Amino acid sequence: MGLLDGKVAVVTGAGGGIGRCHALALAERGAKAVVNDLGGARDGTGSGTVMADSVVDEIRRAGGEAVANYESVATMEGAAAIVQSAVDAFGRVDIIVNNAGILRDKTLLKMEESMWDAVIAVHLKGTFAVTQASARRMVEQGDGGRIINTSSMSGLFGNFGQSNYGAAKAGIAGFTRVAALELLRHRITVNAIVPVAKTRMTEDIAATPQEFVPELVSPMVVFLASDLAQDVTGRVFGVIGPRLCEYKYITTPGVAKSDGISSPEEIAKRFDDITRDE
Ligand code: NAI
Protein backbone atom coordinates (compact mmCIF):
# COMPACT_ATOMS: atom_id res chain seq x y z
CA MET A 1 0.00 0.00 0.00
CA GLY A 2 1.33 3.42 -0.95
CA LEU A 3 1.06 6.24 1.55
CA LEU A 4 -1.26 8.15 -0.82
CA ASP A 5 -3.14 5.29 -2.52
CA GLY A 6 -6.62 6.38 -3.62
CA LYS A 7 -5.80 10.09 -3.32
CA VAL A 8 -5.98 12.59 -6.16
CA ALA A 9 -3.37 15.37 -6.09
CA VAL A 10 -3.07 18.58 -8.09
CA VAL A 11 0.29 20.33 -8.30
CA THR A 12 0.29 23.77 -9.92
CA GLY A 13 3.39 24.85 -11.82
CA ALA A 14 4.47 21.20 -11.96
CA GLY A 15 6.06 21.31 -15.41
CA GLY A 16 9.54 21.96 -14.00
CA GLY A 17 11.59 22.82 -10.93
CA ILE A 18 10.20 22.04 -7.49
CA GLY A 19 6.64 21.37 -8.71
CA ARG A 20 7.80 18.62 -11.05
CA CYS A 21 9.50 16.89 -8.09
CA HIS A 22 6.33 17.23 -5.98
CA ALA A 23 4.21 15.63 -8.72
CA LEU A 24 6.67 12.75 -9.21
CA ALA A 25 6.97 12.16 -5.44
CA LEU A 26 3.19 12.25 -4.83
CA ALA A 27 2.61 9.84 -7.75
CA GLU A 28 5.39 7.54 -6.53
CA ARG A 29 3.49 7.22 -3.22
CA GLY A 30 0.29 6.26 -5.04
CA ALA A 31 -1.54 9.54 -5.68
CA LYS A 32 -3.13 10.14 -9.07
CA ALA A 33 -1.71 13.44 -10.26
CA VAL A 34 -2.86 16.48 -12.21
CA VAL A 35 0.27 18.15 -13.55
CA ASN A 36 -0.69 21.79 -14.09
CA ASP A 37 1.66 24.20 -15.84
CA LEU A 38 1.13 27.25 -18.00
CA GLY A 39 4.41 26.42 -19.71
CA GLY A 40 5.79 29.96 -19.95
CA ALA A 41 9.11 31.63 -19.11
CA ARG A 42 10.46 32.47 -15.65
CA ASP A 43 8.82 35.92 -15.80
CA GLY A 44 5.44 34.42 -16.69
CA THR A 45 5.46 35.40 -20.36
CA GLY A 46 4.45 32.85 -22.99
CA SER A 47 2.72 29.51 -22.59
CA GLY A 48 2.89 25.97 -23.91
CA THR A 49 1.99 22.35 -23.32
CA VAL A 50 5.43 20.71 -23.48
CA MET A 51 6.42 21.22 -19.84
CA ALA A 52 3.31 19.65 -18.28
CA ASP A 53 3.18 16.89 -20.91
CA SER A 54 6.77 15.83 -20.28
CA VAL A 55 6.17 15.44 -16.52
CA VAL A 56 3.00 13.44 -17.19
CA ASP A 57 5.11 11.16 -19.43
CA GLU A 58 7.70 10.77 -16.67
CA ILE A 59 5.03 9.79 -14.13
CA ARG A 60 3.43 7.31 -16.54
CA ARG A 61 6.79 5.78 -17.45
CA ALA A 62 7.38 5.22 -13.71
CA GLY A 63 4.05 3.37 -13.50
CA GLY A 64 1.95 6.21 -12.05
CA GLU A 65 -1.27 7.86 -13.21
CA ALA A 66 -1.28 11.49 -14.34
CA VAL A 67 -2.98 13.99 -16.62
CA ALA A 68 -1.80 17.39 -17.82
CA ASN A 69 -3.51 20.74 -17.43
CA TYR A 70 -2.27 23.98 -19.00
CA GLU A 71 -4.47 26.63 -17.38
CA SER A 72 -3.17 29.67 -15.52
CA VAL A 73 -3.74 29.70 -11.76
CA ALA A 74 -4.10 33.48 -11.92
CA THR A 75 -7.76 33.63 -12.94
CA MET A 76 -10.85 32.24 -11.21
CA GLU A 77 -11.80 30.45 -14.46
CA GLY A 78 -8.33 28.90 -14.76
CA ALA A 79 -8.40 27.75 -11.14
CA ALA A 80 -11.87 26.22 -11.57
CA ALA A 81 -10.71 24.39 -14.70
CA ILE A 82 -7.64 23.02 -12.90
CA VAL A 83 -9.79 21.50 -10.15
CA GLN A 84 -12.34 20.31 -12.72
CA SER A 85 -9.61 18.44 -14.63
CA ALA A 86 -8.90 16.39 -11.48
CA VAL A 87 -12.60 15.62 -11.11
CA ASP A 88 -12.97 14.77 -14.82
CA ALA A 89 -9.93 12.49 -14.90
CA PHE A 90 -10.07 10.89 -11.47
CA GLY A 91 -13.47 11.71 -9.93
CA ARG A 92 -12.31 13.82 -6.98
CA VAL A 93 -9.60 16.01 -5.47
CA ASP A 94 -7.84 15.37 -2.14
CA ILE A 95 -4.52 17.21 -2.26
CA ILE A 96 -3.61 20.62 -3.68
CA VAL A 97 -0.06 21.88 -3.89
CA ASN A 98 -0.06 25.59 -4.79
CA ASN A 99 3.42 25.90 -6.27
CA ALA A 100 3.14 27.91 -9.52
CA GLY A 101 5.24 31.03 -9.52
CA ILE A 102 6.98 33.74 -11.51
CA LEU A 103 9.56 36.44 -10.81
CA ARG A 104 9.70 40.06 -11.96
CA ASP A 105 12.39 41.61 -9.78
CA LYS A 106 13.00 45.37 -9.62
CA THR A 107 13.77 47.69 -6.75
CA LEU A 108 10.77 49.43 -5.23
CA LEU A 109 11.64 52.80 -6.75
CA LYS A 110 11.68 51.30 -10.25
CA MET A 111 8.89 48.74 -9.87
CA GLU A 112 6.29 49.02 -12.63
CA GLU A 113 2.61 48.47 -11.96
CA SER A 114 2.50 45.58 -14.47
CA MET A 115 5.35 43.80 -12.62
CA TRP A 116 3.57 44.21 -9.30
CA ASP A 117 0.23 43.03 -10.70
CA ALA A 118 1.62 39.99 -12.55
CA VAL A 119 3.50 38.62 -9.52
CA ILE A 120 0.62 39.22 -7.10
CA ALA A 121 -1.79 37.61 -9.60
CA VAL A 122 0.13 34.36 -10.04
CA HIS A 123 1.29 33.82 -6.44
CA LEU A 124 -1.30 35.40 -4.17
CA LYS A 125 -4.46 35.42 -6.24
CA GLY A 126 -3.52 32.07 -7.80
CA THR A 127 -3.15 30.51 -4.35
CA PHE A 128 -6.51 31.95 -3.27
CA ALA A 129 -8.29 30.93 -6.48
CA VAL A 130 -7.08 27.32 -6.57
CA THR A 131 -7.56 26.92 -2.81
CA GLN A 132 -11.13 28.21 -2.94
CA ALA A 133 -12.13 26.07 -5.93
CA SER A 134 -10.60 22.93 -4.45
CA ALA A 135 -11.79 23.52 -0.88
CA ARG A 136 -15.37 23.90 -2.12
CA ARG A 137 -15.05 20.53 -3.83
CA MET A 138 -13.41 18.94 -0.76
CA VAL A 139 -16.23 20.19 1.48
CA GLU A 140 -18.76 18.60 -0.91
CA GLN A 141 -16.83 15.32 -0.88
CA GLY A 142 -16.86 15.36 2.92
CA ASP A 143 -13.57 13.47 3.40
CA GLY A 144 -11.30 16.33 4.42
CA GLY A 145 -8.33 17.36 2.32
CA ARG A 146 -4.83 18.75 2.19
CA ILE A 147 -3.70 22.13 0.87
CA ILE A 148 -0.02 22.94 0.76
CA ASN A 149 1.03 26.46 -0.23
CA THR A 150 4.44 27.83 -1.17
CA SER A 151 5.82 30.85 0.63
CA SER A 152 9.39 32.14 0.59
CA MET A 153 12.13 33.56 2.79
CA SER A 154 11.67 36.70 0.69
CA GLY A 155 8.18 37.02 2.18
CA LEU A 156 9.14 36.09 5.74
CA PHE A 157 12.41 38.02 6.03
CA GLY A 158 12.64 40.27 2.95
CA ASN A 159 14.90 40.14 -0.09
CA PHE A 160 16.31 43.07 -2.03
CA GLY A 161 14.49 43.81 -5.30
CA GLN A 162 11.46 41.66 -4.53
CA SER A 163 8.80 43.94 -3.02
CA ASN A 164 6.18 42.36 -5.32
CA TYR A 165 7.26 38.76 -4.75
CA GLY A 166 7.95 39.24 -1.03
CA ALA A 167 4.52 40.83 -0.50
CA ALA A 168 2.84 37.96 -2.36
CA LYS A 169 4.77 35.31 -0.42
CA ALA A 170 4.12 36.97 2.97
CA GLY A 171 0.48 37.16 1.91
CA ILE A 172 0.50 33.43 1.22
CA ALA A 173 1.81 32.73 4.75
CA GLY A 174 -0.99 34.87 6.23
CA PHE A 175 -3.58 33.32 3.91
CA THR A 176 -2.42 29.85 5.01
CA ARG A 177 -3.11 30.61 8.67
CA VAL A 178 -6.57 32.07 8.00
CA ALA A 179 -7.61 29.28 5.61
CA ALA A 180 -6.42 26.70 8.17
CA LEU A 181 -8.68 28.21 10.84
CA GLU A 182 -11.70 28.37 8.53
CA LEU A 183 -11.31 24.88 7.03
CA LEU A 184 -10.45 23.06 10.27
CA ARG A 185 -14.04 21.89 10.85
CA HIS A 186 -14.05 20.32 7.37
CA ARG A 187 -10.87 18.37 8.21
CA ILE A 188 -9.00 20.22 5.48
CA THR A 189 -5.48 21.10 6.58
CA VAL A 190 -3.67 24.10 5.13
CA ASN A 191 0.08 24.50 5.56
CA ALA A 192 2.87 26.27 3.72
CA ILE A 193 6.41 25.39 2.82
CA VAL A 194 9.34 27.74 2.35
CA PRO A 195 11.72 26.00 -0.06
CA VAL A 196 15.26 26.78 -1.11
CA ALA A 197 16.34 24.83 -4.19
CA LYS A 198 18.38 25.27 -7.36
CA THR A 199 15.89 25.72 -10.21
CA ARG A 200 15.51 28.09 -13.15
CA MET A 201 14.10 30.59 -10.64
CA THR A 202 17.31 30.59 -8.59
CA GLU A 203 19.87 29.67 -11.28
CA ASP A 204 21.49 33.13 -11.07
CA ILE A 205 21.52 33.31 -7.24
CA ALA A 206 25.03 32.29 -6.19
CA ALA A 207 23.93 31.82 -2.57
CA THR A 208 21.75 28.83 -3.53
CA PRO A 209 24.12 25.84 -3.73
CA GLN A 210 23.94 23.44 -6.70
CA GLU A 211 23.48 20.54 -4.28
CA PHE A 212 20.16 21.99 -3.08
CA VAL A 213 18.35 19.94 -5.69
CA PRO A 214 14.55 20.40 -5.84
CA GLU A 215 14.01 16.70 -5.05
CA LEU A 216 15.01 17.52 -1.44
CA VAL A 217 11.87 19.64 -0.98
CA SER A 218 9.21 17.08 -1.88
CA PRO A 219 9.27 14.64 1.10
CA MET A 220 7.85 17.44 3.32
CA VAL A 221 5.03 17.96 0.83
CA VAL A 222 4.27 14.23 0.70
CA PHE A 223 4.24 14.17 4.53
CA LEU A 224 1.86 17.15 4.72
CA ALA A 225 -0.34 15.55 2.02
CA SER A 226 -0.65 12.28 3.89
CA ASP A 227 -2.64 10.93 6.84
CA LEU A 228 0.60 11.19 8.85
CA ALA A 229 -0.04 14.95 9.05
CA GLN A 230 -3.77 14.94 9.79
CA ASP A 231 -3.30 17.12 12.89
CA VAL A 232 -0.82 19.54 11.32
CA THR A 233 -2.41 22.75 10.07
CA GLY A 234 -1.80 26.49 9.80
CA ARG A 235 1.97 26.09 9.95
CA VAL A 236 4.92 27.19 7.84
CA PHE A 237 7.81 24.79 7.32
CA GLY A 238 11.22 25.52 5.85
CA VAL A 239 12.92 23.07 3.51
CA ILE A 240 16.25 24.74 3.03
CA GLY A 241 18.02 22.24 0.81
CA PRO A 242 18.72 19.37 3.22
CA ARG A 243 17.51 21.22 6.37
CA LEU A 244 13.95 21.06 7.72
CA CYS A 245 12.58 23.64 10.15
CA GLU A 246 9.46 25.51 11.20
CA TYR A 247 9.02 29.28 11.03
CA LYS A 248 7.20 30.82 14.00
CA TYR A 249 6.46 34.36 15.04
CA ILE A 250 7.81 35.49 18.37
CA THR A 251 6.22 38.14 20.57
CA THR A 252 8.51 39.84 23.05
CA PRO A 253 7.22 40.04 26.65
CA GLY A 254 7.03 43.81 26.10
CA VAL A 255 6.31 46.54 28.61
CA ALA A 256 2.89 47.66 29.86
CA LYS A 257 1.89 51.27 29.21
CA SER A 258 0.89 51.39 32.86
CA ASP A 259 4.65 51.28 33.60
CA GLY A 260 4.67 54.97 32.77
CA ILE A 261 5.23 54.80 29.01
CA SER A 262 2.85 57.43 27.74
CA SER A 263 4.89 59.58 25.38
CA PRO A 264 7.06 59.02 22.27
CA GLU A 265 10.08 60.08 24.37
CA GLU A 266 9.28 57.36 26.95
CA ILE A 267 8.96 54.79 24.10
CA ALA A 268 12.39 55.84 22.83
CA LYS A 269 13.85 55.51 26.33
CA ARG A 270 12.37 52.04 26.90
CA PHE A 271 12.76 50.83 23.29
CA ASP A 272 15.23 48.07 24.25
CA ASP A 273 12.87 46.79 26.97
CA ILE A 274 9.90 46.76 24.57
CA THR A 275 11.77 44.80 21.89
CA ARG A 276 13.91 42.45 24.01
CA ASP A 277 13.27 38.67 23.66
CA GLU A 278 12.92 36.77 26.88
P1 NAI B 1 10.15 27.32 -11.62
O1 NAI B 1 10.14 28.56 -12.43
O2 NAI B 1 10.99 26.19 -12.09
O3 NAI B 1 8.67 26.75 -11.42
C1 NAI B 1 7.51 27.52 -11.42
C2 NAI B 1 6.53 26.89 -12.38
O4 NAI B 1 5.28 27.58 -12.33
C3 NAI B 1 7.00 26.93 -13.84
O5 NAI B 1 7.03 25.61 -14.38
C4 NAI B 1 6.00 27.83 -14.52
O6 NAI B 1 5.75 27.50 -15.88
C5 NAI B 1 4.77 27.65 -13.65
N1 NAI B 1 3.84 28.79 -13.75
C6 NAI B 1 4.14 30.11 -13.78
N2 NAI B 1 3.04 30.84 -13.86
C7 NAI B 1 2.00 29.98 -13.88
C8 NAI B 1 0.60 30.14 -13.95
N3 NAI B 1 0.03 31.36 -14.01
N4 NAI B 1 -0.19 29.04 -13.92
C9 NAI B 1 0.35 27.80 -13.86
N5 NAI B 1 1.69 27.59 -13.83
C10 NAI B 1 2.50 28.66 -13.82
O7 NAI B 1 10.59 27.75 -10.13
P2 NAI B 1 10.70 26.90 -8.77
O8 NAI B 1 11.93 27.34 -8.11
O9 NAI B 1 10.46 25.46 -9.01
O10 NAI B 1 9.48 27.53 -7.93
C11 NAI B 1 8.38 26.78 -7.44
C12 NAI B 1 7.74 27.57 -6.31
O11 NAI B 1 8.65 27.65 -5.21
C13 NAI B 1 7.38 29.00 -6.68
O12 NAI B 1 6.17 29.36 -6.05
C14 NAI B 1 8.52 29.80 -6.09
O13 NAI B 1 8.16 31.14 -5.85
C15 NAI B 1 8.78 29.01 -4.83
N6 NAI B 1 10.09 29.23 -4.24
C16 NAI B 1 11.21 28.73 -4.83
C17 NAI B 1 12.44 28.92 -4.22
C18 NAI B 1 13.68 28.31 -4.76
O14 NAI B 1 14.72 28.37 -4.04
N7 NAI B 1 13.68 27.73 -5.94
C19 NAI B 1 12.57 29.73 -2.98
C20 NAI B 1 11.31 30.15 -2.42
C21 NAI B 1 10.12 29.92 -3.03
Short mmCIF file of N, CA and C in Angstrom, two decimals, residues 33 39 57 91 122 124 133 181 201 206 228 242 249 273:
data_model
loop_
_atom_site.label_atom_id
_atom_site.label_comp_id
_atom_site.label_asym_id
_atom_site.label_seq_id
_atom_site.Cartn_x
_atom_site.Cartn_y
_atom_site.Cartn_z
N ALA A 33 -2.19 12.05 -10.23
CA ALA A 33 -1.71 13.44 -10.26
C ALA A 33 -2.26 14.25 -11.43
N GLY A 39 3.38 26.69 -18.71
CA GLY A 39 4.41 26.42 -19.71
C GLY A 39 5.13 27.64 -20.25
N ASP A 57 4.42 12.32 -18.83
CA ASP A 57 5.11 11.16 -19.43
C ASP A 57 6.03 10.49 -18.42
N GLY A 91 -12.24 11.75 -10.73
CA GLY A 91 -13.47 11.71 -9.93
C GLY A 91 -13.48 12.53 -8.66
N VAL A 122 -0.22 35.79 -9.96
CA VAL A 122 0.13 34.36 -10.04
C VAL A 122 0.26 33.76 -8.63
N LEU A 124 -0.32 35.19 -5.25
CA LEU A 124 -1.30 35.40 -4.17
C LEU A 124 -2.72 35.11 -4.63
N ALA A 133 -11.45 27.04 -5.05
CA ALA A 133 -12.13 26.07 -5.93
C ALA A 133 -12.00 24.65 -5.40
N LEU A 181 -7.66 28.00 9.80
CA LEU A 181 -8.68 28.21 10.84
C LEU A 181 -10.08 27.94 10.29
N MET A 201 14.41 29.36 -11.37
CA MET A 201 14.10 30.59 -10.64
C MET A 201 15.31 31.11 -9.86
N ALA A 206 23.83 33.05 -6.58
CA ALA A 206 25.03 32.29 -6.19
C ALA A 206 24.86 31.67 -4.81
N LEU A 228 -0.38 11.00 7.78
CA LEU A 228 0.60 11.19 8.85
C LEU A 228 0.52 12.60 9.42
N PRO A 242 18.86 20.56 2.38
CA PRO A 242 18.72 19.37 3.22
C PRO A 242 18.18 19.63 4.63
N TYR A 249 6.32 32.99 14.58
CA TYR A 249 6.46 34.36 15.04
C TYR A 249 6.85 34.35 16.51
N ASP A 273 13.72 47.65 26.12
CA ASP A 273 12.87 46.79 26.97
C ASP A 273 11.66 46.27 26.18
#
